[in-house]
Structures are given as structure tokens and as C-alpha cells.
Amino acid sequence: MIQSHAEYRTITTHGYPLPTSPHEPGPAPQLQWIEINQLVVDPSYQRDIGKKGRLNVNRIVEGFEWSKFAPVVVAPLEGGLFAIVDGQHRTTAALLRGIEKVLCQIVYVDRAKQAEAYAAVNGNVTKTTPQQLFHAKLAARDKAALAVAEICAAGGVEIIRGNFSSQNPKPGRTQAIGAITRCFDRYGRDTVITALQCITQTGDGNPGQVRATIIEALCDVLHSMPIWRDAGEALLRALDDFDFADMWESIISGRNFVLSPAVQDLIAERIRHHLSLKLSDENKEAA
């Protein structure tokens, strides 16, 4: 199926400085399918596959698809062998899947240049943020990502991709995809939605306060007191005069680690105390 190009963007050099020095990129690489039994690892610059590496190999094996398999970068050696410069993990995963050949990008460099290329490939990778990964999974219609997106929409929250602006924050905007996902797994959909609404639908919308620690503290409080979680509008009214920003600043003042369990416990304590007073008063009025 041919897709429309209307929503795509082209590659541009706008905003980048022009190179200031001459550069020789070396011989152009070639693409070739190579038998895995012809590929070897040079221990002088390649690390062994350790515990985390094995987990990565297993992850690749379980979700193996050619659309996710980048060509293995190799350099030719004597005797028809090729040294793997980048791709040891995915080659191992392919072998575990019973695959005999992998697509390789052959670079014609000596051992020193191989090591240099290995360091460059593994050291200069642009890190994918959790927010970018979430949006990528969302575009791929991943079920877990879709479930979290539905929770965010119901809670009035937007997961932003870029940097969070502390100068002019907008209500509901956050990078706390990790906290929302953790709370969804731990407490369930309804508790997380209510916790998010406690921030976005009270006061002035509490811009800048959809923070990981606040979300987790709210979920903890609501989970421990389901009667509050299920109080609906009464819960939101009770938090209308709760100043999340003031509470946050007073708790983190002088602290180096704002994501610590101690901070979360203090936030939960403040919220629990406020709600116990407010909802108790409201129940008395209703009676």
C-alpha cells in the first residue's frame, strides 16, 4: 500500500552551520547478504555480551522482524571473514531465529578505524526519550500505548515530545509518561484518570504540576482511600483551593533529589491531610 506523503517532512540543513574543514569520508560502503558463520567479533574493541546484552538479544529475538533489523556494519578480513563493527546483538538474535544470512554494510577500513567506528556508532547515538518512544508506539498502534493515551485524554493530559518549558507551562502538559504507565500497571485505569483530573481540573489547571512524583503520590492516596477516588465532583471541589505549585516548592526547597520516595511520601501526606479535612467538612454539610 502506497502512503500519502502529505504528512511527512523532508530532510533539511536549515539552521545547521556549514562544515568549516575539508573531509575525506573514505571508501563508500557496500551492501551484501553475508553468512553469519563468516562474521567474527574482535575482542580488542568489542565487548562481550553481558547480562543486559543478553536481555537485549532476547528482546530482539521475541520481536524479530526485518523491518526492525538495521544492516550489520562489518569490515573485511583475510580468509573471507568479516569483523562485526556494529550489530553483534542483532546478529546473535538472527542466529537464534535460525537465520543463516544477514544484510551487512561492508566498510573498507583497517583495525584501528574499525575500533574508531565502533566507538562512534555506540557513543554518538541520539538517545530516544521515553516520550518519543511512547509517540512512536502510539503511531504503531501498540495496545499498551493506546491504553495509556486514552487515560491521558480522559485525564486532560498531553505527553509532550520536546523539552518542558518551566517559563510558560500550560495546564496538562507533561513528560511523565513513565509515572503514568507505572501507576496504570499498579493501580488501574480509573485511579490514574482521577489522579490526573485532580491536577488538571482543579484550581487554574495547575500548569506545570503534572509531575511524576505528584501523580504517584495522588494515586497512592486515592488507592488507599477508594471512597475519595469515587467521590467525583466532591473530590475535585475539595482540591480546588489546594495549591499544588506552592506545596511542591515548599517540599523540594533545599533538596537535591526531588524524585525520591521521601518527597513522594511528603506530598501524599499533604494531600491526604487536605482531603481528610475538606471531604469531612463536605460530608457534615451534606448531613
GROMACS .gro file of C-alpha atoms in nm:
model
  287
    1MET     CA    1   0.000   0.000   0.000
    2ILE     CA    2   0.146   0.334  -0.108
    3GLN     CA    3   0.109   0.600   0.159
    4SER     CA    4   0.038   0.967   0.101
    5HIS     CA    5   0.341   1.192   0.157
    6ALA     CA    6   0.131   1.489   0.271
    7GLU     CA    7   0.213   1.450   0.643
    8TYR     CA    8   0.582   1.377   0.601
    9ARG     CA    9   0.874   1.619   0.611
   10THR     CA   10   1.188   1.636   0.401
   11ILE     CA   11   1.546   1.634   0.526
   12THR     CA   12   1.680   1.987   0.558
   13THR     CA   13   2.008   2.151   0.660
   14HIS     CA   14   1.834   2.471   0.768
   15GLY     CA   15   1.971   2.600   1.098
   16TYR     CA   16   2.291   2.393   1.088
   17PRO     CA   17   2.637   2.551   1.049
   18LEU     CA   18   2.823   2.464   0.731
   19PRO     CA   19   3.137   2.245   0.766
   20THR     CA   20   3.449   2.454   0.821
   21SER     CA   21   3.713   2.198   0.729
   22PRO     CA   22   3.774   1.961   0.434
   23HIS     CA   23   3.683   1.599   0.498
   24GLU     CA   24   3.753   1.266   0.329
   25PRO     CA   25   3.482   1.013   0.421
   26GLY     CA   26   3.681   0.713   0.294
   27PRO     CA   27   3.572   0.439   0.054
   28ALA     CA   28   3.198   0.409   0.002
   29PRO     CA   29   3.044   0.106   0.178
   30GLN     CA   30   2.864  -0.178   0.001
   31LEU     CA   31   2.557  -0.377   0.099
   32GLN     CA   32   2.572  -0.755   0.084
   33TRP     CA   33   2.397  -1.057   0.237
   34ILE     CA   34   2.664  -1.250   0.429
   35GLU     CA   35   2.655  -1.589   0.600
   36ILE     CA   36   2.658  -1.548   0.979
   37ASN     CA   37   2.930  -1.814   1.004
   38GLN     CA   38   3.159  -1.571   0.818
   39LEU     CA   39   3.112  -1.298   1.080
   40VAL     CA   40   3.352  -1.270   1.375
   41VAL     CA   41   3.398  -1.039   1.674
   42ASP     CA   42   3.727  -0.861   1.751
   43PRO     CA   43   3.765  -0.866   2.133
   44SER     CA   44   4.025  -0.589   2.119
   45TYR     CA   45   3.745  -0.332   2.090
   46GLN     CA   46   3.417  -0.527   2.106
   47ARG     CA   47   3.267  -0.603   2.448
   48ASP     CA   48   3.130  -0.945   2.541
   49ILE     CA   49   2.754  -0.981   2.554
   50GLY     CA   50   2.681  -0.942   2.924
   51LYS     CA   51   2.365  -0.977   3.130
   52LYS     CA   52   2.196  -0.665   2.991
   53GLY     CA   53   2.314  -0.753   2.643
   54ARG     CA   54   2.153  -1.097   2.670
   55LEU     CA   55   1.825  -0.934   2.768
   56ASN     CA   56   1.855  -0.713   2.461
   57VAL     CA   57   1.923  -1.017   2.240
   58ASN     CA   58   1.615  -1.191   2.384
   59ARG     CA   59   1.405  -0.882   2.317
   60ILE     CA   60   1.519  -0.874   1.954
   61VAL     CA   61   1.451  -1.247   1.917
   62GLU     CA   62   1.095  -1.219   2.051
   63GLY     CA   63   1.005  -0.929   1.822
   64PHE     CA   64   1.223  -1.021   1.525
   65GLU     CA   65   1.112  -0.854   1.202
   66TRP     CA   66   1.326  -0.748   0.908
   67SER     CA   67   1.166  -0.401   0.920
   68LYS     CA   68   1.337  -0.355   1.259
   69PHE     CA   69   1.672  -0.503   1.155
   70ALA     CA   70   1.937  -0.247   1.057
   71PRO     CA   71   2.224  -0.374   0.839
   72VAL     CA   72   2.518  -0.511   1.038
   73VAL     CA   73   2.831  -0.298   0.989
   74VAL     CA   74   3.130  -0.520   0.906
   75ALA     CA   75   3.487  -0.488   0.779
   76PRO     CA   76   3.653  -0.749   0.552
   77LEU     CA   77   3.933  -0.971   0.688
   78GLU     CA   78   4.161  -1.227   0.530
   79GLY     CA   79   4.019  -1.569   0.458
   80GLY     CA   80   3.671  -1.449   0.361
   81LEU     CA   81   3.574  -1.345   0.713
   82PHE     CA   82   3.425  -1.015   0.827
   83ALA     CA   83   3.470  -0.836   1.160
   84ILE     CA   84   3.147  -0.703   1.311
   85VAL     CA   85   3.185  -0.332   1.382
   86ASP     CA   86   2.822  -0.282   1.488
   87GLY     CA   87   2.547  -0.541   1.519
   88GLN     CA   88   2.674  -0.821   1.744
   89HIS     CA   89   2.345  -0.836   1.939
   90ARG     CA   90   2.108  -0.840   1.641
   91THR     CA   91   2.328  -1.093   1.456
   92THR     CA   92   2.312  -1.323   1.759
   93ALA     CA   93   1.934  -1.278   1.768
   94ALA     CA   94   1.907  -1.364   1.398
   95LEU     CA   95   2.111  -1.682   1.454
   96LEU     CA   96   1.878  -1.777   1.742
   97ARG     CA   97   1.590  -1.738   1.497
   98GLY     CA   98   1.755  -1.988   1.265
   99ILE     CA   99   1.857  -1.726   1.009
  100GLU     CA  100   2.176  -1.804   0.818
  101LYS     CA  101   2.242  -1.474   0.638
  102VAL     CA  102   2.209  -1.111   0.743
  103LEU     CA  103   2.228  -0.792   0.541
  104CYS     CA  104   2.564  -0.625   0.603
  105GLN     CA  105   2.711  -0.286   0.525
  106ILE     CA  106   3.074  -0.353   0.435
  107VAL     CA  107   3.316  -0.073   0.525
  108TYR     CA  108   3.672  -0.092   0.399
  109VAL     CA  109   3.876   0.018   0.699
  110ASP     CA  110   4.168  -0.120   0.899
  111ARG     CA  111   4.151  -0.243   1.258
  112ALA     CA  112   4.215   0.099   1.410
  113LYS     CA  113   3.940   0.254   1.201
  114GLN     CA  114   3.710  -0.034   1.294
  115ALA     CA  115   3.757   0.045   1.662
  116GLU     CA  116   3.707   0.415   1.592
  117ALA     CA  117   3.386   0.339   1.402
  118TYR     CA  118   3.264   0.114   1.683
  119ALA     CA  119   3.320   0.393   1.938
  120ALA     CA  120   3.148   0.647   1.714
  121VAL     CA  121   2.844   0.428   1.643
  122ASN     CA  122   2.796   0.336   2.010
  123GLY     CA  123   2.892   0.672   2.158
  124ASN     CA  124   2.719   0.919   1.925
  125VAL     CA  125   2.374   0.764   1.912
  126THR     CA  126   2.096   1.018   1.964
  127LYS     CA  127   1.912   0.886   2.268
  128THR     CA  128   1.543   0.822   2.220
  129THR     CA  129   1.349   0.972   2.509
  130PRO     CA  130   1.063   0.783   2.679
  131GLN     CA  131   0.826   1.047   2.538
  132GLN     CA  132   0.950   0.994   2.180
  133LEU     CA  133   0.928   0.618   2.226
  134PHE     CA  134   0.570   0.649   2.354
  135HIS     CA  135   0.464   0.851   2.049
  136ALA     CA  136   0.638   0.602   1.819
  137LYS     CA  137   0.449   0.314   1.983
  138LEU     CA  138   0.130   0.515   1.956
  139ALA     CA  139   0.185   0.559   1.582
  140ALA     CA  140   0.245   0.183   1.558
  141ARG     CA  141  -0.094   0.123   1.732
  142ASP     CA  142   0.070  -0.053   2.024
  143LYS     CA  143  -0.210  -0.171   2.258
  144ALA     CA  144  -0.038  -0.062   2.581
  145ALA     CA  145   0.046   0.282   2.438
  146LEU     CA  146  -0.312   0.326   2.314
  147ALA     CA  147  -0.445   0.240   2.661
  148VAL     CA  148  -0.216   0.499   2.824
  149ALA     CA  149  -0.311   0.758   2.560
  150GLU     CA  150  -0.680   0.703   2.641
  151ILE     CA  151  -0.606   0.756   3.011
  152CYS     CA  152  -0.417   1.077   2.936
  153ALA     CA  153  -0.702   1.209   2.719
  154ALA     CA  154  -0.958   1.134   2.992
  155GLY     CA  155  -0.733   1.299   3.250
  156GLY     CA  156  -0.677   1.612   3.041
  157VAL     CA  157  -0.308   1.539   2.994
  158GLU     CA  158  -0.080   1.573   2.692
  159ILE     CA  159   0.254   1.389   2.672
  160ILE     CA  160   0.493   1.632   2.506
  161ARG     CA  161   0.782   1.514   2.289
  162GLY     CA  162   1.026   1.800   2.338
  163ASN     CA  163   1.167   1.991   2.631
  164PHE     CA  164   0.934   2.102   2.907
  165SER     CA  165   0.906   2.479   2.939
  166SER     CA  166   0.920   2.588   3.302
  167GLN     CA  167   0.891   2.955   3.199
  168ASN     CA  168   0.543   2.938   3.048
  169PRO     CA  169   0.394   2.596   3.126
  170LYS     CA  170   0.048   2.504   3.001
  171PRO     CA  171  -0.208   2.305   3.202
  172GLY     CA  172  -0.199   1.932   3.138
  173ARG     CA  173   0.132   1.921   2.954
  174THR     CA  174   0.385   1.675   3.095
  175GLN     CA  175   0.676   1.443   3.022
  176ALA     CA  176   0.576   1.200   3.299
  177ILE     CA  177   0.490   0.906   3.072
  178GLY     CA  178   0.691   0.672   3.295
  179ALA     CA  179   0.496   0.761   3.609
  180ILE     CA  180   0.160   0.739   3.431
  181THR     CA  181   0.248   0.397   3.289
  182ARG     CA  182   0.372   0.269   3.626
  183CYS     CA  183   0.058   0.389   3.802
  184PHE     CA  184  -0.164   0.235   3.535
  185ASP     CA  185   0.007  -0.100   3.587
  186ARG     CA  186  -0.006  -0.071   3.967
  187TYR     CA  187  -0.338   0.100   4.040
  188GLY     CA  188  -0.551   0.064   3.728
  189ARG     CA  189  -0.716   0.295   3.479
  190ASP     CA  190  -0.976   0.469   3.699
  191THR     CA  191  -0.735   0.566   3.974
  192VAL     CA  192  -0.488   0.719   3.729
  193ILE     CA  193  -0.755   0.915   3.542
  194THR     CA  194  -0.892   1.054   3.868
  195ALA     CA  195  -0.541   1.144   3.987
  196LEU     CA  196  -0.472   1.333   3.666
  197GLN     CA  197  -0.807   1.512   3.687
  198CYS     CA  198  -0.723   1.616   4.043
  199ILE     CA  199  -0.445   1.824   3.890
  200THR     CA  200  -0.586   1.937   3.556
  201GLN     CA  201  -0.948   2.002   3.658
  202THR     CA  202  -0.892   2.194   3.981
  203GLY     CA  203  -0.786   2.549   4.056
  204ASP     CA  204  -0.640   2.713   3.747
  205GLY     CA  205  -0.550   2.379   3.591
  206ASN     CA  206  -0.222   2.376   3.784
  207PRO     CA  207   0.013   2.438   3.487
  208GLY     CA  208   0.348   2.264   3.526
  209GLN     CA  209   0.228   2.040   3.809
  210VAL     CA  210   0.155   1.716   3.623
  211ARG     CA  211   0.477   1.586   3.774
  212ALA     CA  212   0.579   1.223   3.817
  213THR     CA  213   0.608   1.244   4.196
  214ILE     CA  214   0.274   1.425   4.233
  215ILE     CA  215   0.096   1.174   4.008
  216GLU     CA  216   0.234   0.879   4.203
  217ALA     CA  217   0.152   1.041   4.538
  218LEU     CA  218  -0.207   1.112   4.428
  219CYS     CA  219  -0.253   0.757   4.300
  220ASP     CA  220  -0.122   0.620   4.629
  221VAL     CA  221  -0.366   0.835   4.830
  222LEU     CA  222  -0.667   0.754   4.609
  223HIS     CA  223  -0.585   0.384   4.602
  224SER     CA  224  -0.570   0.373   4.982
  225MET     CA  225  -0.898   0.569   5.008
  226PRO     CA  226  -1.130   0.446   4.729
  227ILE     CA  227  -1.419   0.641   4.886
  228TRP     CA  228  -1.232   0.960   4.797
  229ARG     CA  229  -1.142   0.832   4.450
  230ASP     CA  230  -1.509   0.762   4.381
  231ALA     CA  231  -1.634   1.092   4.523
  232GLY     CA  232  -1.650   1.252   4.177
  233GLU     CA  233  -1.716   1.626   4.177
  234ALA     CA  234  -1.683   1.640   4.555
  235LEU     CA  235  -1.319   1.531   4.525
  236LEU     CA  236  -1.243   1.798   4.264
  237ARG     CA  237  -1.418   2.066   4.472
  238ALA     CA  238  -1.209   1.961   4.771
  239LEU     CA  239  -0.889   2.020   4.574
  240ASP     CA  240  -0.998   2.347   4.411
  241ASP     CA  241  -0.813   2.553   4.671
  242PHE     CA  242  -0.517   2.316   4.706
  243ASP     CA  243  -0.208   2.493   4.571
  244PHE     CA  244  -0.001   2.219   4.404
  245ALA     CA  245   0.272   2.463   4.299
  246ASP     CA  246   0.312   2.608   4.649
  247MET     CA  247   0.313   2.259   4.801
  248TRP     CA  248   0.576   2.144   4.552
  249GLU     CA  249   0.808   2.438   4.614
  250SER     CA  250   0.783   2.409   4.991
  251ILE     CA  251   0.864   2.038   4.986
  252ILE     CA  252   1.154   2.040   4.737
  253SER     CA  253   1.320   2.352   4.873
  254GLY     CA  254   1.681   2.265   4.956
  255ARG     CA  255   1.652   1.907   4.829
  256ASN     CA  256   1.884   1.756   4.569
  257PHE     CA  257   1.663   1.458   4.479
  258VAL     CA  258   1.307   1.562   4.401
  259LEU     CA  259   1.207   1.216   4.270
  260SER     CA  260   1.288   1.040   4.596
  261PRO     CA  261   1.036   0.824   4.788
  262ALA     CA  262   1.067   1.070   5.077
  263VAL     CA  263   0.935   1.355   4.860
  264GLN     CA  264   0.650   1.137   4.733
  265ASP     CA  265   0.555   1.045   5.091
  266LEU     CA  266   0.551   1.412   5.196
  267ILE     CA  267   0.331   1.505   4.901
  268ALA     CA  268   0.093   1.218   4.977
  269GLU     CA  269   0.079   1.328   5.341
  270ARG     CA  270  -0.011   1.688   5.245
  271ILE     CA  271  -0.282   1.573   5.003
  272ARG     CA  272  -0.423   1.319   5.248
  273HIS     CA  273  -0.442   1.579   5.526
  274HIS     CA  274  -0.614   1.834   5.299
  275LEU     CA  275  -0.871   1.585   5.171
  276SER     CA  276  -0.947   1.445   5.515
  277LEU     CA  277  -1.042   1.795   5.631
  278LYS     CA  278  -1.226   1.906   5.317
  279LEU     CA  279  -1.425   1.592   5.249
  280SER     CA  280  -1.510   1.557   5.615
  281ASP     CA  281  -1.647   1.912   5.617
  282GLU     CA  282  -1.844   1.848   5.297
  283ASN     CA  283  -1.997   1.532   5.443
  284LYS     CA  284  -2.102   1.725   5.754
  285GLU     CA  285  -2.270   1.993   5.539
  286ALA     CA  286  -2.447   1.728   5.334
  287ALA     CA  287  -2.573   1.564   5.652
   0.00000   0.00000   0.00000
